[in-house]
PDB file of C-alpha atoms in Angstrom:
ATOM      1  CA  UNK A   1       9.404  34.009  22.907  1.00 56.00           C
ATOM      2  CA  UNK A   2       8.508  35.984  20.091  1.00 64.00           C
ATOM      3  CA  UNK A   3       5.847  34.849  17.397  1.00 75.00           C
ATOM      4  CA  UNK A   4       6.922  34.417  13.986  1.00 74.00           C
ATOM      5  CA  UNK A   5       5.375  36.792  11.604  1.00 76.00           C
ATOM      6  CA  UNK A   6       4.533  35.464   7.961  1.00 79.00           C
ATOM      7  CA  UNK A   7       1.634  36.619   5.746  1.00 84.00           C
ATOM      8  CA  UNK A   8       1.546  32.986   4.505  1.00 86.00           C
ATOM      9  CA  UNK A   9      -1.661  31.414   4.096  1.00 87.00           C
ATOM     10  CA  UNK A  10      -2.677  28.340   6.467  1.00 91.00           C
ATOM     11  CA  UNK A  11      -3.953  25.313   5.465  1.00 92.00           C
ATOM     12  CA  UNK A  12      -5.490  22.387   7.143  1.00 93.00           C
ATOM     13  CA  UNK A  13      -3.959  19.061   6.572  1.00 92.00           C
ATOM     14  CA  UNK A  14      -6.777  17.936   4.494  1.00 91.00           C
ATOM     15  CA  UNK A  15      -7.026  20.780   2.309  1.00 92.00           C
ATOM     16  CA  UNK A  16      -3.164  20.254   1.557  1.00 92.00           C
ATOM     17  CA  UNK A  17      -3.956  16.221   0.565  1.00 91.00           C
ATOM     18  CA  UNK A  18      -7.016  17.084  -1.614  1.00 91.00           C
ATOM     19  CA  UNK A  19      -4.705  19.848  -3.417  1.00 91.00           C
ATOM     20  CA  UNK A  20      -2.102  17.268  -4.066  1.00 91.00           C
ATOM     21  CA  UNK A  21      -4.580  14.501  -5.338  1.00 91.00           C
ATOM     22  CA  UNK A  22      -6.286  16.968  -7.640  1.00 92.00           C
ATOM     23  CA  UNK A  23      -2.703  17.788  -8.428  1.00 92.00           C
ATOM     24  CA  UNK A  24      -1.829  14.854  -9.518  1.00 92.00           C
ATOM     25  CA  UNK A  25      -4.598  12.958 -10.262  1.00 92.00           C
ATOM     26  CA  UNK A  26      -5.069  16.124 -13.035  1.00 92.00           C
ATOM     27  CA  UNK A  27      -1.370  16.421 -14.138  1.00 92.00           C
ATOM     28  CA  UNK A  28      -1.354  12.908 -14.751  1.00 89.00           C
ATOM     29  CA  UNK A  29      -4.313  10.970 -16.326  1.00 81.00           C
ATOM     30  CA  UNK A  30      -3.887   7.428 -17.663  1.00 90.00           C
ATOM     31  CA  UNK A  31      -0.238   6.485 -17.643  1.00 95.00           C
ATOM     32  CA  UNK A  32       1.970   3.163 -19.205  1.00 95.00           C
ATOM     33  CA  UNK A  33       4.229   2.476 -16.130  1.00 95.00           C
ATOM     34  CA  UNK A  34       6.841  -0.083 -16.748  1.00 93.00           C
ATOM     35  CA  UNK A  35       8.160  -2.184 -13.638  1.00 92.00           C
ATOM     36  CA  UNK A  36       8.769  -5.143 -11.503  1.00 90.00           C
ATOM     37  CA  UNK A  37       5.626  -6.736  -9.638  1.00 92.00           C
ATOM     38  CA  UNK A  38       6.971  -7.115  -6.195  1.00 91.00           C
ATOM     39  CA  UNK A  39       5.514  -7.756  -2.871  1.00 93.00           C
ATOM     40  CA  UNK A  40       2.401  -9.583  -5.132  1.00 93.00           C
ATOM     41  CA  UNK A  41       1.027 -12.466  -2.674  1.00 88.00           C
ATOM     42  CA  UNK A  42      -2.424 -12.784  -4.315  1.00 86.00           C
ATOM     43  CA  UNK A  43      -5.906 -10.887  -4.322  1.00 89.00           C
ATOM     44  CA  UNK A  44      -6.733  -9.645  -1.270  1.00 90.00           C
ATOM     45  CA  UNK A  45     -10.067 -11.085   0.756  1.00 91.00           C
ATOM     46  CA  UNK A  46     -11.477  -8.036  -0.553  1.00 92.00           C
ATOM     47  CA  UNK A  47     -10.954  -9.107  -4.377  1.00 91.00           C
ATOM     48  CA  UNK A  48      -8.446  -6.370  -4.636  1.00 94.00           C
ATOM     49  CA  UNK A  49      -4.676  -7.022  -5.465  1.00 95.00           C
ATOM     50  CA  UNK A  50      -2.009  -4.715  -3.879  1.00 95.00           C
ATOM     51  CA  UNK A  51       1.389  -5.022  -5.009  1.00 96.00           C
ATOM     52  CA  UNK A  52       4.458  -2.463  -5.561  1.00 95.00           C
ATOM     53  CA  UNK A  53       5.641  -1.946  -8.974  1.00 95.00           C
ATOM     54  CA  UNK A  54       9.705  -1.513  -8.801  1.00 93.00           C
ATOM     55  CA  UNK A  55      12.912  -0.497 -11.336  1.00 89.00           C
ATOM     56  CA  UNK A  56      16.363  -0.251 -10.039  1.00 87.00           C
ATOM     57  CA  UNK A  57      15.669   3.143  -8.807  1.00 93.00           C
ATOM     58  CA  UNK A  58      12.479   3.597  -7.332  1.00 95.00           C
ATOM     59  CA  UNK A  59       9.150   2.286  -6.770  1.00 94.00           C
ATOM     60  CA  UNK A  60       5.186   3.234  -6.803  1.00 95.00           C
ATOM     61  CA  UNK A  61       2.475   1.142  -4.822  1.00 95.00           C
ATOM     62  CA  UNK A  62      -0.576  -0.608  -7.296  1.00 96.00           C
ATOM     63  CA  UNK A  63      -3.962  -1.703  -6.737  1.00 95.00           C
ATOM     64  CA  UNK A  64      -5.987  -2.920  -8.868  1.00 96.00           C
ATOM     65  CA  UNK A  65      -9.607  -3.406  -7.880  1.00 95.00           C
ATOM     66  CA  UNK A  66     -12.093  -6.228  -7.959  1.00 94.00           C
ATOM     67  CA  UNK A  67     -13.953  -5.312 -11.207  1.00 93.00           C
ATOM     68  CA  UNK A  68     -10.704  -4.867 -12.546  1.00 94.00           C
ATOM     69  CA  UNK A  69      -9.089  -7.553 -11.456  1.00 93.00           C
ATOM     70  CA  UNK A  70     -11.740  -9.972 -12.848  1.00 92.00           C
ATOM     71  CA  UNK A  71     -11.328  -8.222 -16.247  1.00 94.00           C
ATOM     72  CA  UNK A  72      -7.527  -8.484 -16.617  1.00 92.00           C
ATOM     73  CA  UNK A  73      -6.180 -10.912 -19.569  1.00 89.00           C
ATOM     74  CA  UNK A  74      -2.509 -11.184 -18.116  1.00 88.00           C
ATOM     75  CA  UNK A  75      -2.834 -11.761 -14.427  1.00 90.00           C
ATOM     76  CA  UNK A  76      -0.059 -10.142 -12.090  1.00 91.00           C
ATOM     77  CA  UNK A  77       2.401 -12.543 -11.005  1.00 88.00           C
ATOM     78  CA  UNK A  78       5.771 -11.967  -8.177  1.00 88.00           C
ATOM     79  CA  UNK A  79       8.992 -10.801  -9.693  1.00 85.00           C
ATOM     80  CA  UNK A  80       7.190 -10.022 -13.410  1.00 87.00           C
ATOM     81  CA  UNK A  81       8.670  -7.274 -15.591  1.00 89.00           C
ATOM     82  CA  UNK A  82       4.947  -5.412 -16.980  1.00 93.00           C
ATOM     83  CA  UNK A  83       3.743  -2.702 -18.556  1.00 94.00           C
ATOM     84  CA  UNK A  84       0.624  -1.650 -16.315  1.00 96.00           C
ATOM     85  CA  UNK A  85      -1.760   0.919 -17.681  1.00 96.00           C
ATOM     86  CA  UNK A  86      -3.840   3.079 -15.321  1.00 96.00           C
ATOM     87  CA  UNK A  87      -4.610   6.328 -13.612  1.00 95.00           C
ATOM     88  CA  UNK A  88      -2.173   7.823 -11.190  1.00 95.00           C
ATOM     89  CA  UNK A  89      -3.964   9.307  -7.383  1.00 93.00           C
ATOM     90  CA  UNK A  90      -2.756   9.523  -3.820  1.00 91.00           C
ATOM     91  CA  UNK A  91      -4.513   8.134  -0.614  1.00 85.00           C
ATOM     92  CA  UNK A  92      -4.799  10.990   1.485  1.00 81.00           C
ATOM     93  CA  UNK A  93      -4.475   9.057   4.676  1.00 84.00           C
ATOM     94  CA  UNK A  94      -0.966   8.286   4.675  1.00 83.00           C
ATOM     95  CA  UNK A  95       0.047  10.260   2.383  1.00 84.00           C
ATOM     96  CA  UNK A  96       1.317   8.468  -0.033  1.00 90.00           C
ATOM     97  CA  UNK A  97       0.536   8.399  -4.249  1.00 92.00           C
ATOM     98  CA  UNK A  98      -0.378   4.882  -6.202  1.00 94.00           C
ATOM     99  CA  UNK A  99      -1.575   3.789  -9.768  1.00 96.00           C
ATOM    100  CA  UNK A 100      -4.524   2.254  -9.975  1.00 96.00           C
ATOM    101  CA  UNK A 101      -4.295  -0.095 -12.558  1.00 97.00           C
ATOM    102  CA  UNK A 102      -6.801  -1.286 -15.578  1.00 96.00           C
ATOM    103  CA  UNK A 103      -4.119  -2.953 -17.850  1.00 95.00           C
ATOM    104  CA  UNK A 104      -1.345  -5.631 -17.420  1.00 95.00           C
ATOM    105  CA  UNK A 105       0.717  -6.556 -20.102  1.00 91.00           C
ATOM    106  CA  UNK A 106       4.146  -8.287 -20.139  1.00 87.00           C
ATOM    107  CA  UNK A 107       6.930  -6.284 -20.654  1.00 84.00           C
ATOM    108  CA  UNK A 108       7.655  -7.189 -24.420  1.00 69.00           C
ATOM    109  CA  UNK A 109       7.491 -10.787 -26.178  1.00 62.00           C
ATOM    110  CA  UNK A 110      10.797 -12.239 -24.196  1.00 62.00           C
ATOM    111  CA  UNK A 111       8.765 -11.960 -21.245  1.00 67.00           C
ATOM    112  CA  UNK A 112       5.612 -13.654 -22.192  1.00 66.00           C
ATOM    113  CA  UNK A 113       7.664 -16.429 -23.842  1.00 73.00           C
ATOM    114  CA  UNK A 114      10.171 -17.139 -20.230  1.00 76.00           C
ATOM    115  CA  UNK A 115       6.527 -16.871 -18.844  1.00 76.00           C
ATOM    116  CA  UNK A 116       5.517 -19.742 -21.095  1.00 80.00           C
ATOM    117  CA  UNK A 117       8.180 -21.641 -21.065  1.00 84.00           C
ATOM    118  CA  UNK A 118       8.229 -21.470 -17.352  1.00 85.00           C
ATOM    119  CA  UNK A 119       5.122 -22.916 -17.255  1.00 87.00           C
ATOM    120  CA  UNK A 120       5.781 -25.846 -19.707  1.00 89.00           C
ATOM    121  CA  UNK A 121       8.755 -27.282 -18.022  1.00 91.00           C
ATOM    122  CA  UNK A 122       5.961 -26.657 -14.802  1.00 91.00           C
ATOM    123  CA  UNK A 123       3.174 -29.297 -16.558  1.00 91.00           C
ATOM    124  CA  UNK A 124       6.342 -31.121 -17.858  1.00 90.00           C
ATOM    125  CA  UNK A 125       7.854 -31.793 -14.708  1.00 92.00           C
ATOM    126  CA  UNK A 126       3.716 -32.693 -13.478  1.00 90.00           C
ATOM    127  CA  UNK A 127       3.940 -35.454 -16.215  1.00 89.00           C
ATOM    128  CA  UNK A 128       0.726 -33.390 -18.285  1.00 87.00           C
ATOM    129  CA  UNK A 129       2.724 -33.706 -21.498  1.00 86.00           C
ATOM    130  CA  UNK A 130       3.415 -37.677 -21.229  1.00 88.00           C
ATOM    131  CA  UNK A 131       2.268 -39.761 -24.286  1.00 87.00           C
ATOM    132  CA  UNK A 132       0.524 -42.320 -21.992  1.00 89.00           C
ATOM    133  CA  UNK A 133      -1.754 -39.192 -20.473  1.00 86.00           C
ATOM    134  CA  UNK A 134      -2.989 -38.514 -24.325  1.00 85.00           C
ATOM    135  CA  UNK A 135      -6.532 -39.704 -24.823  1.00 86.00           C
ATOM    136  CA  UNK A 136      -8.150 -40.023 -28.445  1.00 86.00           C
ATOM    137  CA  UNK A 137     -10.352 -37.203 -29.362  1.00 86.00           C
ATOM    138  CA  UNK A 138     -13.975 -38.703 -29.589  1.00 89.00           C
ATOM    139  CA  UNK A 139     -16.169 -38.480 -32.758  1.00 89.00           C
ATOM    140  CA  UNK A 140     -18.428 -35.924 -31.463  1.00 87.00           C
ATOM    141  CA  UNK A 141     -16.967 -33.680 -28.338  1.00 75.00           C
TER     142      UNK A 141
END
């Protein structure tokens, strides 16, 4: 069998995953990446919430961490159209790329008003609203 002969330089695998973060992590800096929460069940035990963030054409995996997490004003939610804001890296160990995310908005004011109203005709149907659950405001709260 004869050996291939190639003046190509060889790399290890990690050196090839640390080029690709760096790659990436420094092509990319803090991104707005608009998409569909999917695959959200909750925070983790950890604190952390993984989800996948999806379009009709492709999707990226998201984490966002504990200190994060607790930080967020809108909280992620299954099936959600957002805007997430946050820095773009890969996990070396299986290869694979992810935002990490700081910021979750809604995905425009139609959104955060079917969120609303999604959660009115929740309480609604819950009885919260009914005019027998209303209680005077007292003098001094």
């Amino acid at each position: 069998m004869s050996e291939v002969q190639t003046n190509a330089h060889e790399f290890t695998v990690s050196e090839v995953a640390q080029a690709v973060k760096r790659t990436i992590e420094d092509g990319f800096g803090f991104v707005r990446v608009r998409g569909e929460i999917s695959g959200y069940r909750g925070r983790h035990s950890s604190g952390h919430a993984y989800f996948t963030l999806k379009d009709d054409a492709a999707c990226i995996d998201a984490v966002v961490w504990k200190g994060s997490f607790a930080r967020l004003v809108f909280k992620p939610e299954e099936g959600l159209e957002v805007i997430a804001t946050g820095r773009l890296t890969t996990y070396p160990r299986s290869s694979k790329y992810q935002i990490v995310i700081e910021q979750i908005e809604p995905a425009g004011a139609g959104a955060l008003m079917a969120l609303l109203e999604e959660r009115r005709k929740k309480l609604l149907a819950e009885g919260l609203f009914a005019p027998e659950r209303k209680r005077a405001l007292p003098y001094l709260p």
